[in-house]
mmCIF file with all atom_site columns, C-alpha atoms in Angstrom:
data_model
loop_
_atom_site.group_PDB
_atom_site.id
_atom_site.type_symbol
_atom_site.label_atom_id
_atom_site.label_alt_id
_atom_site.label_comp_id
_atom_site.label_asym_id
_atom_site.label_entity_id
_atom_site.label_seq_id
_atom_site.pdbx_PDB_ins_code
_atom_site.Cartn_x
_atom_site.Cartn_y
_atom_site.Cartn_z
_atom_site.occupancy
_atom_site.B_iso_or_equiv
_atom_site.pdbx_formal_charge
_atom_site.auth_seq_id
_atom_site.auth_comp_id
_atom_site.auth_asym_id
_atom_site.auth_atom_id
_atom_site.pdbx_PDB_model_num
ATOM 1   C CA . UNK A 1 1   ? 0.000   0.000   0.000   1.00 79.00 ? 616  UNK A CA 1
ATOM 2   C CA . UNK A 1 2   ? 1.534   3.290   -1.153  1.00 84.00 ? 617  UNK A CA 1
ATOM 3   C CA . UNK A 1 3   ? -0.561  5.471   1.128   1.00 92.00 ? 618  UNK A CA 1
ATOM 4   C CA . UNK A 1 4   ? -2.137  7.286   -1.825  1.00 96.00 ? 619  UNK A CA 1
ATOM 5   C CA . UNK A 1 5   ? -5.880  6.697   -2.068  1.00 97.00 ? 620  UNK A CA 1
ATOM 6   C CA . UNK A 1 6   ? -7.873  7.094   -5.230  1.00 97.00 ? 621  UNK A CA 1
ATOM 7   C CA . UNK A 1 7   ? -11.632 6.848   -5.571  1.00 97.00 ? 622  UNK A CA 1
ATOM 8   C CA . UNK A 1 8   ? -13.519 5.414   -7.260  1.00 97.00 ? 623  UNK A CA 1
ATOM 9   C CA . UNK A 1 9   ? -11.582 2.389   -8.480  1.00 96.00 ? 624  UNK A CA 1
ATOM 10  C CA . UNK A 1 10  ? -13.814 1.929   -11.494 1.00 96.00 ? 625  UNK A CA 1
ATOM 11  C CA . UNK A 1 11  ? -16.110 4.298   -13.304 1.00 97.00 ? 626  UNK A CA 1
ATOM 12  C CA . UNK A 1 12  ? -18.319 3.670   -16.306 1.00 97.00 ? 627  UNK A CA 1
ATOM 13  C CA . UNK A 1 13  ? -20.043 6.613   -17.893 1.00 97.00 ? 628  UNK A CA 1
ATOM 14  C CA . UNK A 1 14  ? -21.516 7.744   -21.179 1.00 98.00 ? 629  UNK A CA 1
ATOM 15  C CA . UNK A 1 15  ? -20.048 10.070  -23.767 1.00 98.00 ? 630  UNK A CA 1
ATOM 16  C CA . UNK A 1 16  ? -20.709 13.713  -23.087 1.00 97.00 ? 631  UNK A CA 1
ATOM 17  C CA . UNK A 1 17  ? -20.868 13.249  -19.342 1.00 98.00 ? 632  UNK A CA 1
ATOM 18  C CA . UNK A 1 18  ? -18.686 14.744  -16.621 1.00 98.00 ? 633  UNK A CA 1
ATOM 19  C CA . UNK A 1 19  ? -16.900 12.837  -13.861 1.00 98.00 ? 634  UNK A CA 1
ATOM 20  C CA . UNK A 1 20  ? -14.729 13.680  -10.883 1.00 98.00 ? 635  UNK A CA 1
ATOM 21  C CA . UNK A 1 21  ? -11.835 11.555  -9.749  1.00 98.00 ? 636  UNK A CA 1
ATOM 22  C CA . UNK A 1 22  ? -10.513 11.994  -6.245  1.00 98.00 ? 637  UNK A CA 1
ATOM 23  C CA . UNK A 1 23  ? -7.044  11.543  -4.799  1.00 98.00 ? 638  UNK A CA 1
ATOM 24  C CA . UNK A 1 24  ? -5.855  11.680  -1.209  1.00 98.00 ? 639  UNK A CA 1
ATOM 25  C CA . UNK A 1 25  ? -2.067  11.978  -1.012  1.00 96.00 ? 640  UNK A CA 1
ATOM 26  C CA . UNK A 1 26  ? 0.167   10.347  1.573   1.00 95.00 ? 641  UNK A CA 1
ATOM 27  C CA . UNK A 1 27  ? 0.184   12.095  4.911   1.00 94.00 ? 642  UNK A CA 1
ATOM 28  C CA . UNK A 1 28  ? 2.696   14.951  4.753   1.00 90.00 ? 643  UNK A CA 1
ATOM 29  C CA . UNK A 1 29  ? 3.004   15.017  0.955   1.00 92.00 ? 644  UNK A CA 1
ATOM 30  C CA . UNK A 1 30  ? 2.384   18.447  -0.527  1.00 91.00 ? 645  UNK A CA 1
ATOM 31  C CA . UNK A 1 31  ? 2.628   17.587  -4.214  1.00 90.00 ? 646  UNK A CA 1
ATOM 32  C CA . UNK A 1 32  ? -0.012  15.748  -6.198  1.00 93.00 ? 647  UNK A CA 1
ATOM 33  C CA . UNK A 1 33  ? 0.397   14.602  -9.784  1.00 92.00 ? 648  UNK A CA 1
ATOM 34  C CA . UNK A 1 34  ? -2.185  13.267  -12.190 1.00 95.00 ? 649  UNK A CA 1
ATOM 35  C CA . UNK A 1 35  ? -1.389  10.834  -14.983 1.00 94.00 ? 650  UNK A CA 1
ATOM 36  C CA . UNK A 1 36  ? -3.376  9.182   -17.728 1.00 94.00 ? 651  UNK A CA 1
ATOM 37  C CA . UNK A 1 37  ? -2.386  5.707   -18.883 1.00 91.00 ? 652  UNK A CA 1
ATOM 38  C CA . UNK A 1 38  ? -3.919  4.355   -22.055 1.00 87.00 ? 653  UNK A CA 1
ATOM 39  C CA . UNK A 1 39  ? -2.936  1.571   -24.409 1.00 79.00 ? 654  UNK A CA 1
ATOM 40  C CA . UNK A 1 40  ? -2.167  3.850   -27.320 1.00 79.00 ? 655  UNK A CA 1
ATOM 41  C CA . UNK A 1 41  ? -0.640  6.842   -25.513 1.00 78.00 ? 656  UNK A CA 1
ATOM 42  C CA . UNK A 1 42  ? 1.196   5.162   -22.679 1.00 79.00 ? 657  UNK A CA 1
ATOM 43  C CA . UNK A 1 43  ? 1.756   7.071   -19.439 1.00 83.00 ? 658  UNK A CA 1
ATOM 44  C CA . UNK A 1 44  ? 1.027   10.767  -19.878 1.00 87.00 ? 659  UNK A CA 1
ATOM 45  C CA . UNK A 1 45  ? 1.610   13.448  -17.276 1.00 87.00 ? 660  UNK A CA 1
ATOM 46  C CA . UNK A 1 46  ? -1.433  15.674  -16.952 1.00 93.00 ? 661  UNK A CA 1
ATOM 47  C CA . UNK A 1 47  ? -0.898  18.180  -14.173 1.00 93.00 ? 662  UNK A CA 1
ATOM 48  C CA . UNK A 1 48  ? 0.839   18.798  -10.860 1.00 90.00 ? 663  UNK A CA 1
ATOM 49  C CA . UNK A 1 49  ? -0.233  20.734  -7.790  1.00 92.00 ? 664  UNK A CA 1
ATOM 50  C CA . UNK A 1 50  ? 1.937   21.794  -4.908  1.00 90.00 ? 665  UNK A CA 1
ATOM 51  C CA . UNK A 1 51  ? 0.305   22.939  -1.685  1.00 92.00 ? 666  UNK A CA 1
ATOM 52  C CA . UNK A 1 52  ? -2.835  24.057  -3.444  1.00 95.00 ? 667  UNK A CA 1
ATOM 53  C CA . UNK A 1 53  ? -1.243  25.770  -6.409  1.00 94.00 ? 668  UNK A CA 1
ATOM 54  C CA . UNK A 1 54  ? -0.817  24.511  -9.932  1.00 93.00 ? 669  UNK A CA 1
ATOM 55  C CA . UNK A 1 55  ? 2.881   23.843  -10.473 1.00 86.00 ? 670  UNK A CA 1
ATOM 56  C CA . UNK A 1 56  ? 3.240   22.165  -13.841 1.00 85.00 ? 671  UNK A CA 1
ATOM 57  C CA . UNK A 1 57  ? 1.026   21.256  -16.737 1.00 88.00 ? 672  UNK A CA 1
ATOM 58  C CA . UNK A 1 58  ? 1.495   18.430  -19.142 1.00 86.00 ? 673  UNK A CA 1
ATOM 59  C CA . UNK A 1 59  ? -0.718  17.006  -21.854 1.00 82.00 ? 674  UNK A CA 1
ATOM 60  C CA . UNK A 1 60  ? -3.973  17.956  -20.197 1.00 92.00 ? 675  UNK A CA 1
ATOM 61  C CA . UNK A 1 61  ? -6.956  18.634  -22.436 1.00 94.00 ? 676  UNK A CA 1
ATOM 62  C CA . UNK A 1 62  ? -8.996  21.797  -22.001 1.00 96.00 ? 677  UNK A CA 1
ATOM 63  C CA . UNK A 1 63  ? -11.991 19.597  -21.126 1.00 97.00 ? 678  UNK A CA 1
ATOM 64  C CA . UNK A 1 64  ? -10.044 18.404  -18.095 1.00 97.00 ? 679  UNK A CA 1
ATOM 65  C CA . UNK A 1 65  ? -9.352  20.429  -14.979 1.00 97.00 ? 680  UNK A CA 1
ATOM 66  C CA . UNK A 1 66  ? -7.985  19.756  -11.550 1.00 97.00 ? 681  UNK A CA 1
ATOM 67  C CA . UNK A 1 67  ? -7.600  21.389  -8.188  1.00 97.00 ? 682  UNK A CA 1
ATOM 68  C CA . UNK A 1 68  ? -5.964  20.742  -4.855  1.00 97.00 ? 683  UNK A CA 1
ATOM 69  C CA . UNK A 1 69  ? -7.896  21.643  -1.749  1.00 97.00 ? 684  UNK A CA 1
ATOM 70  C CA . UNK A 1 70  ? -6.637  23.067  1.572   1.00 96.00 ? 685  UNK A CA 1
ATOM 71  C CA . UNK A 1 71  ? -6.596  19.576  3.085   1.00 96.00 ? 686  UNK A CA 1
ATOM 72  C CA . UNK A 1 72  ? -4.307  18.636  0.133   1.00 96.00 ? 687  UNK A CA 1
ATOM 73  C CA . UNK A 1 73  ? -6.635  16.149  -1.502  1.00 97.00 ? 688  UNK A CA 1
ATOM 74  C CA . UNK A 1 74  ? -7.031  16.674  -5.211  1.00 98.00 ? 689  UNK A CA 1
ATOM 75  C CA . UNK A 1 75  ? -9.797  16.202  -7.745  1.00 98.00 ? 690  UNK A CA 1
ATOM 76  C CA . UNK A 1 76  ? -9.523  15.709  -11.473 1.00 98.00 ? 691  UNK A CA 1
ATOM 77  C CA . UNK A 1 77  ? -12.608 16.778  -13.402 1.00 98.00 ? 692  UNK A CA 1
ATOM 78  C CA . UNK A 1 78  ? -13.186 15.328  -16.835 1.00 98.00 ? 693  UNK A CA 1
ATOM 79  C CA . UNK A 1 79  ? -16.012 16.804  -18.888 1.00 97.00 ? 694  UNK A CA 1
ATOM 80  C CA . UNK A 1 80  ? -17.634 16.280  -22.289 1.00 97.00 ? 695  UNK A CA 1
ATOM 81  C CA . UNK A 1 81  ? -16.227 12.798  -22.161 1.00 98.00 ? 696  UNK A CA 1
ATOM 82  C CA . UNK A 1 82  ? -15.275 10.996  -25.341 1.00 97.00 ? 697  UNK A CA 1
ATOM 83  C CA . UNK A 1 83  ? -14.611 7.329   -26.007 1.00 96.00 ? 698  UNK A CA 1
ATOM 84  C CA . UNK A 1 84  ? -10.913 8.121   -26.263 1.00 94.00 ? 699  UNK A CA 1
ATOM 85  C CA . UNK A 1 85  ? -10.837 9.321   -22.668 1.00 96.00 ? 700  UNK A CA 1
ATOM 86  C CA . UNK A 1 86  ? -11.208 5.740   -21.495 1.00 96.00 ? 701  UNK A CA 1
ATOM 87  C CA . UNK A 1 87  ? -8.014  5.068   -19.575 1.00 96.00 ? 702  UNK A CA 1
ATOM 88  C CA . UNK A 1 88  ? -6.461  4.419   -16.207 1.00 94.00 ? 703  UNK A CA 1
ATOM 89  C CA . UNK A 1 89  ? -5.980  7.661   -14.300 1.00 96.00 ? 704  UNK A CA 1
ATOM 90  C CA . UNK A 1 90  ? -3.243  7.633   -11.696 1.00 95.00 ? 705  UNK A CA 1
ATOM 91  C CA . UNK A 1 91  ? -2.571  10.038  -8.932  1.00 96.00 ? 706  UNK A CA 1
ATOM 92  C CA . UNK A 1 92  ? 0.853   10.270  -7.324  1.00 93.00 ? 707  UNK A CA 1
ATOM 93  C CA . UNK A 1 93  ? 2.143   12.294  -4.415  1.00 93.00 ? 708  UNK A CA 1
ATOM 94  C CA . UNK A 1 94  ? 5.520   13.363  -3.165  1.00 88.00 ? 709  UNK A CA 1
ATOM 95  C CA . UNK A 1 95  ? 6.832   15.436  -0.309  1.00 85.00 ? 710  UNK A CA 1
ATOM 96  C CA . UNK A 1 96  ? 8.368   18.277  -2.210  1.00 74.00 ? 711  UNK A CA 1
ATOM 97  C CA . UNK A 1 97  ? 7.903   20.610  -5.102  1.00 68.00 ? 712  UNK A CA 1
ATOM 98  C CA . UNK A 1 98  ? 8.881   18.117  -7.715  1.00 64.00 ? 713  UNK A CA 1
ATOM 99  C CA . UNK A 1 99  ? 10.666  14.862  -8.161  1.00 61.00 ? 714  UNK A CA 1
ATOM 100 C CA . UNK A 1 100 ? 13.953  16.421  -7.149  1.00 62.00 ? 715  UNK A CA 1
ATOM 101 C CA . UNK A 1 101 ? 15.384  14.294  -4.383  1.00 57.00 ? 716  UNK A CA 1
ATOM 102 C CA . UNK A 1 102 ? 12.003  12.806  -3.616  1.00 67.00 ? 717  UNK A CA 1
ATOM 103 C CA . UNK A 1 103 ? 10.150  9.714   -4.611  1.00 78.00 ? 718  UNK A CA 1
ATOM 104 C CA . UNK A 1 104 ? 6.644   9.793   -6.022  1.00 85.00 ? 719  UNK A CA 1
ATOM 105 C CA . UNK A 1 105 ? 4.151   7.308   -4.623  1.00 90.00 ? 720  UNK A CA 1
ATOM 106 C CA . UNK A 1 106 ? 1.322   6.178   -6.847  1.00 93.00 ? 721  UNK A CA 1
ATOM 107 C CA . UNK A 1 107 ? -2.254  5.305   -6.073  1.00 95.00 ? 722  UNK A CA 1
ATOM 108 C CA . UNK A 1 108 ? -4.020  2.254   -7.466  1.00 93.00 ? 723  UNK A CA 1
ATOM 109 C CA . UNK A 1 109 ? -5.670  4.299   -10.175 1.00 94.00 ? 724  UNK A CA 1
ATOM 110 C CA . UNK A 1 110 ? -9.206  4.889   -11.363 1.00 96.00 ? 725  UNK A CA 1
ATOM 111 C CA . UNK A 1 111 ? -10.213 2.946   -14.434 1.00 96.00 ? 726  UNK A CA 1
ATOM 112 C CA . UNK A 1 112 ? -12.543 5.108   -16.492 1.00 97.00 ? 727  UNK A CA 1
ATOM 113 C CA . UNK A 1 113 ? -14.613 3.524   -19.226 1.00 97.00 ? 728  UNK A CA 1
ATOM 114 C CA . UNK A 1 114 ? -16.588 5.806   -21.498 1.00 97.00 ? 729  UNK A CA 1
ATOM 115 C CA . UNK A 1 115 ? -19.333 4.058   -23.446 1.00 97.00 ? 730  UNK A CA 1
ATOM 116 C CA . UNK B 2 1   ? 12.134  19.036  -25.773 1.00 71.00 ? 1240 UNK B CA 1
ATOM 117 C CA . UNK B 2 2   ? 13.174  16.454  -23.259 1.00 77.00 ? 1241 UNK B CA 1
ATOM 118 C CA . UNK B 2 3   ? 12.357  12.863  -24.096 1.00 87.00 ? 1242 UNK B CA 1
ATOM 119 C CA . UNK B 2 4   ? 12.970  9.382   -22.784 1.00 92.00 ? 1243 UNK B CA 1
ATOM 120 C CA . UNK B 2 5   ? 13.354  6.381   -25.052 1.00 94.00 ? 1244 UNK B CA 1
ATOM 121 C CA . UNK B 2 6   ? 12.852  2.800   -24.067 1.00 95.00 ? 1245 UNK B CA 1
ATOM 122 C CA . UNK B 2 7   ? 13.869  0.844   -27.109 1.00 87.00 ? 1246 UNK B CA 1
ATOM 123 C CA . UNK B 2 8   ? 12.244  -2.480  -26.321 1.00 88.00 ? 1247 UNK B CA 1
ATOM 124 C CA . UNK B 2 9   ? 8.480   -2.392  -26.002 1.00 90.00 ? 1248 UNK B CA 1
ATOM 125 C CA . UNK B 2 10  ? 8.155   -6.112  -25.360 1.00 95.00 ? 1249 UNK B CA 1
ATOM 126 C CA . UNK B 2 11  ? 10.730  -8.516  -23.972 1.00 97.00 ? 1250 UNK B CA 1
ATOM 127 C CA . UNK B 2 12  ? 10.200  -12.229 -23.407 1.00 97.00 ? 1251 UNK B CA 1
ATOM 128 C CA . UNK B 2 13  ? 12.728  -14.192 -21.400 1.00 97.00 ? 1252 UNK B CA 1
ATOM 129 C CA . UNK B 2 14  ? 12.965  -17.554 -19.711 1.00 97.00 ? 1253 UNK B CA 1
ATOM 130 C CA . UNK B 2 15  ? 13.476  -17.825 -15.976 1.00 96.00 ? 1254 UNK B CA 1
ATOM 131 C CA . UNK B 2 16  ? 17.107  -17.451 -14.897 1.00 96.00 ? 1255 UNK B CA 1
ATOM 132 C CA . UNK B 2 17  ? 17.997  -15.445 -18.009 1.00 97.00 ? 1256 UNK B CA 1
ATOM 133 C CA . UNK B 2 18  ? 19.783  -12.143 -17.595 1.00 97.00 ? 1257 UNK B CA 1
ATOM 134 C CA . UNK B 2 19  ? 17.891  -8.933  -18.246 1.00 97.00 ? 1258 UNK B CA 1
ATOM 135 C CA . UNK B 2 20  ? 18.914  -5.567  -19.587 1.00 97.00 ? 1259 UNK B CA 1
ATOM 136 C CA . UNK B 2 21  ? 16.335  -2.928  -20.480 1.00 97.00 ? 1260 UNK B CA 1
ATOM 137 C CA . UNK B 2 22  ? 17.542  0.158   -22.254 1.00 96.00 ? 1261 UNK B CA 1
ATOM 138 C CA . UNK B 2 23  ? 16.698  3.733   -21.362 1.00 97.00 ? 1262 UNK B CA 1
ATOM 139 C CA . UNK B 2 24  ? 18.073  6.816   -23.070 1.00 97.00 ? 1263 UNK B CA 1
ATOM 140 C CA . UNK B 2 25  ? 17.138  10.401  -22.449 1.00 95.00 ? 1264 UNK B CA 1
ATOM 141 C CA . UNK B 2 26  ? 17.694  13.669  -24.198 1.00 91.00 ? 1265 UNK B CA 1
ATOM 142 C CA . UNK B 2 27  ? 18.710  16.447  -21.870 1.00 85.00 ? 1266 UNK B CA 1
ATOM 143 C CA . UNK B 2 28  ? 22.121  17.960  -21.433 1.00 80.00 ? 1267 UNK B CA 1
ATOM 144 C CA . UNK B 2 29  ? 21.847  19.177  -17.863 1.00 83.00 ? 1268 UNK B CA 1
ATOM 145 C CA . UNK B 2 30  ? 21.684  17.544  -14.458 1.00 84.00 ? 1269 UNK B CA 1
ATOM 146 C CA . UNK B 2 31  ? 19.020  14.895  -14.096 1.00 87.00 ? 1270 UNK B CA 1
ATOM 147 C CA . UNK B 2 32  ? 17.439  12.538  -11.620 1.00 89.00 ? 1271 UNK B CA 1
ATOM 148 C CA . UNK B 2 33  ? 16.712  9.099   -13.033 1.00 92.00 ? 1272 UNK B CA 1
ATOM 149 C CA . UNK B 2 34  ? 14.135  6.542   -12.016 1.00 93.00 ? 1273 UNK B CA 1
ATOM 150 C CA . UNK B 2 35  ? 12.922  3.084   -12.868 1.00 96.00 ? 1274 UNK B CA 1
ATOM 151 C CA . UNK B 2 36  ? 9.379   2.220   -11.880 1.00 95.00 ? 1275 UNK B CA 1
ATOM 152 C CA . UNK B 2 37  ? 7.651   -1.135  -12.165 1.00 96.00 ? 1276 UNK B CA 1
ATOM 153 C CA . UNK B 2 38  ? 3.973   -1.888  -12.643 1.00 93.00 ? 1277 UNK B CA 1
ATOM 154 C CA . UNK B 2 39  ? 2.958   -5.457  -11.831 1.00 93.00 ? 1278 UNK B CA 1
ATOM 155 C CA . UNK B 2 40  ? -0.235  -6.700  -13.485 1.00 89.00 ? 1279 UNK B CA 1
ATOM 156 C CA . UNK B 2 41  ? -3.243  -4.941  -12.002 1.00 83.00 ? 1280 UNK B CA 1
ATOM 157 C CA . UNK B 2 42  ? -1.184  -2.867  -9.609  1.00 85.00 ? 1281 UNK B CA 1
ATOM 158 C CA . UNK B 2 43  ? 0.050   0.692   -9.270  1.00 86.00 ? 1282 UNK B CA 1
ATOM 159 C CA . UNK B 2 44  ? 3.479   1.900   -10.237 1.00 91.00 ? 1283 UNK B CA 1
ATOM 160 C CA . UNK B 2 45  ? 6.156   1.515   -7.626  1.00 91.00 ? 1284 UNK B CA 1
ATOM 161 C CA . UNK B 2 46  ? 9.735   2.668   -7.474  1.00 91.00 ? 1285 UNK B CA 1
ATOM 162 C CA . UNK B 2 47  ? 12.415  0.115   -8.333  1.00 95.00 ? 1286 UNK B CA 1
ATOM 163 C CA . UNK B 2 48  ? 15.420  2.367   -7.984  1.00 94.00 ? 1287 UNK B CA 1
ATOM 164 C CA . UNK B 2 49  ? 16.574  5.946   -8.432  1.00 92.00 ? 1288 UNK B CA 1
ATOM 165 C CA . UNK B 2 50  ? 19.714  7.892   -9.147  1.00 92.00 ? 1289 UNK B CA 1
ATOM 166 C CA . UNK B 2 51  ? 20.271  11.414  -7.869  1.00 88.00 ? 1290 UNK B CA 1
ATOM 167 C CA . UNK B 2 52  ? 24.047  11.688  -7.554  1.00 88.00 ? 1291 UNK B CA 1
ATOM 168 C CA . UNK B 2 53  ? 27.147  9.764   -6.529  1.00 92.00 ? 1292 UNK B CA 1
ATOM 169 C CA . UNK B 2 54  ? 27.888  6.178   -7.534  1.00 94.00 ? 1293 UNK B CA 1
ATOM 170 C CA . UNK B 2 55  ? 26.467  5.701   -11.035 1.00 95.00 ? 1294 UNK B CA 1
ATOM 171 C CA . UNK B 2 56  ? 25.697  2.054   -10.279 1.00 97.00 ? 1295 UNK B CA 1
ATOM 172 C CA . UNK B 2 57  ? 22.479  2.019   -8.327  1.00 96.00 ? 1296 UNK B CA 1
ATOM 173 C CA . UNK B 2 58  ? 20.981  -0.989  -6.608  1.00 96.00 ? 1297 UNK B CA 1
ATOM 174 C CA . UNK B 2 59  ? 17.254  -1.279  -6.158  1.00 94.00 ? 1298 UNK B CA 1
ATOM 175 C CA . UNK B 2 60  ? 14.720  -3.697  -4.806  1.00 92.00 ? 1299 UNK B CA 1
ATOM 176 C CA . UNK B 2 61  ? 14.331  -7.317  -5.857  1.00 94.00 ? 1300 UNK B CA 1
ATOM 177 C CA . UNK B 2 62  ? 17.862  -7.654  -7.193  1.00 96.00 ? 1301 UNK B CA 1
ATOM 178 C CA . UNK B 2 63  ? 17.579  -4.951  -9.833  1.00 97.00 ? 1302 UNK B CA 1
ATOM 179 C CA . UNK B 2 64  ? 20.339  -2.481  -10.577 1.00 97.00 ? 1303 UNK B CA 1
ATOM 180 C CA . UNK B 2 65  ? 20.894  0.293   -13.070 1.00 98.00 ? 1304 UNK B CA 1
ATOM 181 C CA . UNK B 2 66  ? 23.930  2.112   -14.348 1.00 97.00 ? 1305 UNK B CA 1
ATOM 182 C CA . UNK B 2 67  ? 23.963  5.792   -15.208 1.00 96.00 ? 1306 UNK B CA 1
ATOM 183 C CA . UNK B 2 68  ? 26.341  6.499   -18.087 1.00 95.00 ? 1307 UNK B CA 1
ATOM 184 C CA . UNK B 2 69  ? 26.331  10.250  -18.485 1.00 93.00 ? 1308 UNK B CA 1
ATOM 185 C CA . UNK B 2 70  ? 28.286  10.270  -21.739 1.00 93.00 ? 1309 UNK B CA 1
ATOM 186 C CA . UNK B 2 71  ? 25.701  8.000   -23.328 1.00 95.00 ? 1310 UNK B CA 1
ATOM 187 C CA . UNK B 2 72  ? 22.661  9.643   -21.702 1.00 95.00 ? 1311 UNK B CA 1
ATOM 188 C CA . UNK B 2 73  ? 21.641  6.174   -20.607 1.00 96.00 ? 1312 UNK B CA 1
ATOM 189 C CA . UNK B 2 74  ? 20.248  4.522   -17.491 1.00 97.00 ? 1313 UNK B CA 1
ATOM 190 C CA . UNK B 2 75  ? 19.858  0.846   -18.322 1.00 97.00 ? 1314 UNK B CA 1
ATOM 191 C CA . UNK B 2 76  ? 18.141  -1.544  -15.949 1.00 98.00 ? 1315 UNK B CA 1
ATOM 192 C CA . UNK B 2 77  ? 19.710  -4.938  -15.266 1.00 98.00 ? 1316 UNK B CA 1
ATOM 193 C CA . UNK B 2 78  ? 19.044  -8.106  -13.360 1.00 98.00 ? 1317 UNK B CA 1
ATOM 194 C CA . UNK B 2 79  ? 21.383  -11.107 -13.530 1.00 97.00 ? 1318 UNK B CA 1
ATOM 195 C CA . UNK B 2 80  ? 18.705  -13.776 -13.205 1.00 97.00 ? 1319 UNK B CA 1
ATOM 196 C CA . UNK B 2 81  ? 15.014  -13.063 -13.706 1.00 97.00 ? 1320 UNK B CA 1
ATOM 197 C CA . UNK B 2 82  ? 12.115  -14.832 -12.064 1.00 96.00 ? 1321 UNK B CA 1
ATOM 198 C CA . UNK B 2 83  ? 8.585   -15.468 -13.232 1.00 96.00 ? 1322 UNK B CA 1
ATOM 199 C CA . UNK B 2 84  ? 7.430   -12.884 -10.661 1.00 95.00 ? 1323 UNK B CA 1
ATOM 200 C CA . UNK B 2 85  ? 9.356   -10.183 -12.541 1.00 97.00 ? 1324 UNK B CA 1
ATOM 201 C CA . UNK B 2 86  ? 6.673   -10.221 -15.226 1.00 97.00 ? 1325 UNK B CA 1
ATOM 202 C CA . UNK B 2 87  ? 5.565   -6.594  -15.288 1.00 97.00 ? 1326 UNK B CA 1
ATOM 203 C CA . UNK B 2 88  ? 5.833   -3.337  -17.193 1.00 95.00 ? 1327 UNK B CA 1
ATOM 204 C CA . UNK B 2 89  ? 8.938   -1.282  -16.523 1.00 97.00 ? 1328 UNK B CA 1
ATOM 205 C CA . UNK B 2 90  ? 9.098   2.469   -16.940 1.00 95.00 ? 1329 UNK B CA 1
ATOM 206 C CA . UNK B 2 91  ? 12.128  4.686   -17.071 1.00 95.00 ? 1330 UNK B CA 1
ATOM 207 C CA . UNK B 2 92  ? 11.628  8.309   -16.027 1.00 91.00 ? 1331 UNK B CA 1
ATOM 208 C CA . UNK B 2 93  ? 13.832  11.370  -15.984 1.00 89.00 ? 1332 UNK B CA 1
ATOM 209 C CA . UNK B 2 94  ? 13.521  14.593  -14.049 1.00 84.00 ? 1333 UNK B CA 1
ATOM 210 C CA . UNK B 2 95  ? 15.621  17.487  -15.209 1.00 77.00 ? 1334 UNK B CA 1
ATOM 211 C CA . UNK B 2 96  ? 16.757  19.695  -12.378 1.00 70.00 ? 1335 UNK B CA 1
ATOM 212 C CA . UNK B 2 97  ? 15.462  22.679  -14.298 1.00 67.00 ? 1336 UNK B CA 1
ATOM 213 C CA . UNK B 2 98  ? 11.792  21.741  -13.948 1.00 67.00 ? 1337 UNK B CA 1
ATOM 214 C CA . UNK B 2 99  ? 9.340   19.761  -11.870 1.00 64.00 ? 1338 UNK B CA 1
ATOM 215 C CA . UNK B 2 100 ? 8.124   17.354  -14.500 1.00 71.00 ? 1339 UNK B CA 1
ATOM 216 C CA . UNK B 2 101 ? 8.962   13.712  -14.679 1.00 77.00 ? 1340 UNK B CA 1
ATOM 217 C CA . UNK B 2 102 ? 9.363   12.640  -18.306 1.00 83.00 ? 1341 UNK B CA 1
ATOM 218 C CA . UNK B 2 103 ? 8.392   9.026   -18.859 1.00 86.00 ? 1342 UNK B CA 1
ATOM 219 C CA . UNK B 2 104 ? 9.475   6.433   -21.336 1.00 90.00 ? 1343 UNK B CA 1
ATOM 220 C CA . UNK B 2 105 ? 6.831   4.408   -23.158 1.00 89.00 ? 1344 UNK B CA 1
ATOM 221 C CA . UNK B 2 106 ? 7.444   1.379   -20.960 1.00 93.00 ? 1345 UNK B CA 1
ATOM 222 C CA . UNK B 2 107 ? 8.722   -2.132  -21.614 1.00 95.00 ? 1346 UNK B CA 1
ATOM 223 C CA . UNK B 2 108 ? 6.458   -5.091  -21.065 1.00 95.00 ? 1347 UNK B CA 1
ATOM 224 C CA . UNK B 2 109 ? 8.518   -7.947  -19.686 1.00 97.00 ? 1348 UNK B CA 1
ATOM 225 C CA . UNK B 2 110 ? 7.172   -11.484 -19.787 1.00 97.00 ? 1349 UNK B CA 1
ATOM 226 C CA . UNK B 2 111 ? 9.056   -14.243 -18.026 1.00 97.00 ? 1350 UNK B CA 1
ATOM 227 C CA . UNK B 2 112 ? 8.294   -17.763 -19.155 1.00 94.00 ? 1351 UNK B CA 1
ATOM 228 C CA . UNK B 2 113 ? 8.351   -20.285 -16.297 1.00 85.00 ? 1352 UNK B CA 1
#
């Protein structure tokens, strides 16, 4: 168990809908990262938050947004869902502002299926 | 732009064979280097990491990796693989100039019993 909790584990929804994925980082970790893992695109970095502020942005679509709350949990919102958004969404957390000198711990992921 | 290349997308080995998975990155500055493993149905977990010092890094489960700066490489090795090593292996690089971790495409390793 990495200490990073993601809910829900599985999500099935229809095209055009909106979903929210939740991540609770390890106790004491200030950074949260979101990743998308799909068969065709591999592991893609989406976005990083550090202590409530957006720190880095990767290949995140405009239909997707995220935030980190004062209690440091994070939510990834996916809207106007398309079939191609079906993927495993991972959250990771680390102590510091980036991966510099720190290890990132990954959650079990949320498997999103868009039908 | 920074990139990480893992040349072998699929590797099939028999138990007790030796393993070497290649990882090359493109970035001229100081980097941190990581190998993560994802066992079937599980989350990614750290195998080993290099920040500085001895370029030969030992990780969990008998894995090691060697950082060769002149070749921009961080290859993962294990002298004798086991069936339980069947997993997907990801190389990742963090340039000291930014906070992002750049990932390779992953190598799926299958060990035949």
